[in-house]
Amino acid sequence: MSKLSISNPLCRMNLKSRLTTLVLLFFLSSIWFLIYALSVRLERNLTQLLSGQQFSIVSFIVNGIDDNIRQRLLMITGNAENITPELLADPDKARY
């Protein structure tokens, strides 16, 4: 039994020291758990925020490209309506 008490430092302490050590360990583990839980939550929130921002930016860019393509299609359609067989027969007139 004497060997057990020498190897276990908690057994050598008095009751006040044991209680203080246990309260300190509980307090530190609670703080560690709180920090871990907050970091997981913040990481999840940051991921959602960044994905929302990226989606918004991509949507803006896609809408700009879509508008550009629509304008060009309208311009091509308008020019195609003005092409007549006479213009196709004379390449110099078709250029202007």
XYZ file of C-alpha atoms in Angstrom:
96
model
C 0.000 0.000 0.000
C 2.873 2.374 0.657
C 4.067 1.928 -2.924
C 0.606 2.934 -4.212
C 0.535 6.116 -2.163
C 4.006 7.148 -3.326
C 3.248 6.716 -7.036
C -0.111 8.488 -6.987
C 0.410 12.228 -6.358
C -3.305 12.798 -5.808
C -3.267 10.497 -2.780
C -0.412 12.428 -1.156
C -2.339 15.719 -1.240
C -4.629 16.850 1.507
C -8.348 17.260 0.867
C -8.134 20.994 0.200
C -5.435 20.533 -2.457
C -7.329 17.662 -4.075
C -10.502 19.698 -4.284
C -8.646 22.700 -5.689
C -6.940 20.519 -8.288
C -10.197 18.870 -9.324
C -12.006 22.221 -9.594
C -9.124 23.603 -11.658
C -9.174 20.571 -13.959
C -12.936 20.877 -14.356
C -12.636 24.594 -15.094
C -9.876 24.089 -17.677
C -11.701 21.237 -19.381
C -14.882 23.335 -19.499
C -12.996 26.205 -21.108
C -11.369 23.815 -23.606
C -14.760 22.334 -24.527
C -16.295 25.812 -24.908
C -13.463 26.955 -27.179
C -13.746 23.789 -29.261
C -17.537 24.121 -29.627
C -17.235 27.797 -30.583
C -14.520 27.113 -33.136
C -16.630 24.410 -34.801
C -19.636 26.720 -34.904
C -17.623 29.665 -36.221
C -16.065 27.478 -38.908
C -19.530 26.321 -40.014
C -20.837 29.905 -40.077
C -17.788 31.132 -41.985
C -18.194 28.345 -44.541
C -21.841 29.266 -45.068
C -20.985 32.955 -45.373
C -18.230 32.347 -47.914
C -20.352 30.002 -49.995
C -23.148 32.593 -50.034
C -20.739 35.315 -51.139
C -19.226 33.123 -53.835
C -22.684 32.206 -55.115
C -23.630 35.880 -55.227
C -20.461 36.822 -57.134
C -20.875 33.961 -59.603
C -24.535 34.865 -60.149
C -23.556 38.474 -60.867
C -20.884 37.413 -63.365
C -23.212 34.902 -65.047
C -25.956 37.521 -65.407
C -23.455 39.893 -67.047
C -22.320 37.203 -69.486
C -25.932 36.247 -70.211
C -26.860 39.872 -70.952
C -23.822 40.189 -73.235
C -24.798 37.079 -75.176
C -28.411 38.253 -75.509
C -27.305 41.643 -76.830
C -25.001 40.016 -79.363
C -27.718 37.604 -80.479
C -30.118 40.523 -80.963
C -27.466 42.379 -82.963
C -26.752 39.317 -85.129
C -30.473 38.712 -85.655
C -30.978 42.356 -86.639
C -28.065 42.233 -89.057
C -29.259 38.923 -90.504
C -32.647 40.470 -91.310
C -30.924 43.184 -93.366
C -29.003 40.707 -95.523
C -30.565 40.277 -98.925
C -29.596 38.019 -101.816
C -28.230 41.083 -103.620
C -25.791 41.733 -100.766
C -24.694 38.131 -100.830
C -24.046 38.355 -104.562
C -21.842 41.482 -104.186
C -19.229 41.052 -101.389
C -18.159 44.718 -101.555
C -21.675 45.897 -100.685
C -21.957 43.278 -97.924
C -18.910 44.675 -96.130
C -20.587 47.985 -95.423
